[in-house]
Amino acid sequence: MGQPLLILGLETSCDDTAAAVVQEGRTVLSSIVSSQDSFHLPFGGVVPEIASRCHLEVINAVLDAALKQAGVAFSDLGGVAVSYGPGLVGSLLVGVSVAKSLAYTLDLPLIAVNHLEGHIYANFLTGAAITFPLLSLIVSGGHTSLLYMEDHGQIKVLGKTRDDAAGEVYDKIARELGLGFPGGPVLDRLAGRGDATAFSFPRALMGEKGKLDFSFSGVKTAVLNCIRRETEKGRQINLADIAASFQEAVVEVLVGKALLAVRQKRTKQFLLAGGVAANSQLRKRLEQVLTREGVELVRPPVEYCTDNGAMVAAAGYYYLQRGRLAAWNLNAVPNLGFGPLKNK
Ligand code: KG4
Ligand code: ZN
């Protein structure tokens, strides 16, 4: 048997600068994430110009730290994987340029990973045996999609959001409430102390029989209107009640649609993915519902739900196994979908 294959994973698609070394697509030897939250906090959201500049400033240090933590040298690596889209073009370009330079100078395979697929592969870092076909729900700051995966690289989009992504709505509501950025973790914590029945917010598209698309702009507007109304009336807003009622509406829709997909496709496994997969209520409720259906839920550890290099390295390992290598003219693709894979 040869040496275990080590892949370096780079992730700069949005506002986290991340690098990781993963062994055989499964074992994390190191994972370094440099967060830019404090730079974007005053603006209540990610400012693309600031994001790309921050990536440039820290990427070399993040890369060095990832190698050091793993206890490996460049010469131990078997490939360089990078998220090349979807994401912010200036941010993606930093990771793509670094990955290309590294792979070229080290004479290593260059692997271009779809960032969304990367999120799914965070589940391969759990130690769970993954069996195809499977279903996956990606819920992040930019996407909310239900996917059917027949095998590695064979992905069918069953449903997606028609407007806002779930994470985006968390962030916008937190901004309105002056709770900072990103909004997901803080609203999640607040919701734990609130009454989920205090306010009734809409659950969009639940009535559409058999349909697996999502829509979250309605719940966002309802929550924002509710906050403004209460403020105008001079009432003290109970933040915990708003957070709990909002979270209840979002989680009910996500879990409801996941259940619908499971009943249509009858897979044995369901993989949760993306930043919102860190949500305590979503993790709990999905597990309860899927267990009743006899379906195994696999969830990444919370640290690998949000953007990180380890998920990119894991996905890169399986791309490499299939011989899916990138050319030297690889570029950032901000609006990347699921590529040559079938849609709906
Ligand atoms: O996957 P991710 O790191 O970046 C994208 O690819 O978009 O996701 C970030 C999103 C943010 O919108 C953040 O508010 C949300 O994930 N998020 C959460 C939680 N932790 C992060 N949303 C709800 N509950 C959480 N605990
Ligand atoms: Zn992401």
mmCIF file of N, CA, C and O and ligand atoms in Angstrom, residues 11 13-14 86 115-116 119 140-143 274-275 305-308 311, ligand 2:
data_model
loop_
_atom_site.group_PDB
_atom_site.id
_atom_site.type_symbol
_atom_site.label_atom_id
_atom_site.label_comp_id
_atom_site.label_asym_id
_atom_site.label_seq_id
_atom_site.Cartn_x
_atom_site.Cartn_y
_atom_site.Cartn_z
ATOM 1 N N GLU A 11 -10.419 27.544 0.688
ATOM 2 C CA GLU A 11 -11.784 28.066 0.623
ATOM 3 C C GLU A 11 -11.758 29.576 0.865
ATOM 4 O O GLU A 11 -11.362 30.021 1.946
ATOM 5 N N SER A 13 -14.528 31.551 -0.806
ATOM 6 C CA SER A 13 -15.628 31.964 -1.691
ATOM 7 C C SER A 13 -16.414 33.157 -1.164
ATOM 8 O O SER A 13 -17.034 33.881 -1.927
ATOM 9 N N CYS A 14 -16.383 33.375 0.141
ATOM 10 C CA CYS A 14 -17.156 34.498 0.684
ATOM 11 C C CYS A 14 -16.294 35.283 1.663
ATOM 12 O O CYS A 14 -15.386 35.997 1.264
ATOM 13 N N PRO A 86 -19.980 28.549 -6.445
ATOM 14 C CA PRO A 86 -20.405 29.940 -6.555
ATOM 15 C C PRO A 86 -19.856 30.756 -5.394
ATOM 16 O O PRO A 86 -19.431 30.198 -4.385
ATOM 17 N N HIS A 115 -18.373 24.845 -4.584
ATOM 18 C CA HIS A 115 -18.487 25.167 -3.158
ATOM 19 C C HIS A 115 -19.679 24.460 -2.486
ATOM 20 O O HIS A 115 -19.582 24.001 -1.344
ATOM 21 N N LEU A 116 -20.785 24.356 -3.217
ATOM 22 C CA LEU A 116 -21.979 23.726 -2.635
ATOM 23 C C LEU A 116 -21.765 22.235 -2.435
ATOM 24 O O LEU A 116 -22.154 21.665 -1.418
ATOM 25 N N HIS A 119 -19.844 21.686 0.656
ATOM 26 C CA HIS A 119 -20.649 21.632 1.892
ATOM 27 C C HIS A 119 -21.170 20.213 2.146
ATOM 28 O O HIS A 119 -21.167 19.731 3.271
ATOM 29 N N SER A 140 -27.565 27.506 3.328
ATOM 30 C CA SER A 140 -26.428 28.382 3.655
ATOM 31 C C SER A 140 -26.866 29.831 3.550
ATOM 32 O O SER A 140 -28.054 30.136 3.452
ATOM 33 N N GLY A 141 -25.857 30.723 3.548
ATOM 34 C CA GLY A 141 -26.169 32.139 3.431
ATOM 35 C C GLY A 141 -26.624 32.507 2.022
ATOM 36 O O GLY A 141 -27.320 33.499 1.832
ATOM 37 N N GLY A 142 -26.255 31.705 1.046
ATOM 38 C CA GLY A 142 -26.596 32.037 -0.335
ATOM 39 C C GLY A 142 -27.516 31.036 -1.009
ATOM 40 O O GLY A 142 -28.045 31.311 -2.088
ATOM 41 N N HIS A 143 -27.704 29.867 -0.403
ATOM 42 C CA HIS A 143 -28.470 28.800 -1.062
ATOM 43 C C HIS A 143 -29.374 28.037 -0.106
ATOM 44 O O HIS A 143 -29.063 27.900 1.077
ATOM 45 N N GLY A 274 -24.274 23.003 4.906
ATOM 46 C CA GLY A 274 -24.310 24.471 4.810
ATOM 47 C C GLY A 274 -24.337 25.121 6.186
ATOM 48 O O GLY A 274 -24.598 24.464 7.190
ATOM 49 N N GLY A 275 -24.090 26.422 6.214
ATOM 50 C CA GLY A 275 -23.980 27.149 7.487
ATOM 51 C C GLY A 275 -25.181 26.987 8.403
ATOM 52 O O GLY A 275 -25.040 26.846 9.625
ATOM 53 N N CYS A 305 -19.894 22.965 9.407
ATOM 54 C CA CYS A 305 -21.116 23.387 8.705
ATOM 55 C C CYS A 305 -20.844 24.667 7.936
ATOM 56 O O CYS A 305 -21.162 24.782 6.752
ATOM 57 N N THR A 306 -20.256 25.660 8.607
ATOM 58 C CA THR A 306 -19.938 26.920 7.930
ATOM 59 C C THR A 306 -18.668 26.707 7.087
ATOM 60 O O THR A 306 -18.007 25.676 7.199
ATOM 61 N N ASP A 307 -18.352 27.714 6.274
ATOM 62 C CA ASP A 307 -17.283 27.546 5.288
ATOM 63 C C ASP A 307 -15.949 27.132 5.922
ATOM 64 O O ASP A 307 -15.521 27.706 6.925
ATOM 65 N N ASN A 308 -15.297 26.158 5.315
ATOM 66 C CA ASN A 308 -14.018 25.661 5.824
ATOM 67 C C ASN A 308 -13.268 24.968 4.677
ATOM 68 O O ASN A 308 -13.862 24.632 3.644
ATOM 69 N N MET A 311 -13.891 20.617 4.081
ATOM 70 C CA MET A 311 -14.952 20.095 3.205
ATOM 71 C C MET A 311 -14.502 20.152 1.739
ATOM 72 O O MET A 311 -14.839 19.270 0.944
HETATM 73 ZN ZN ZN B 2 -20.724 28.104 2.106
#
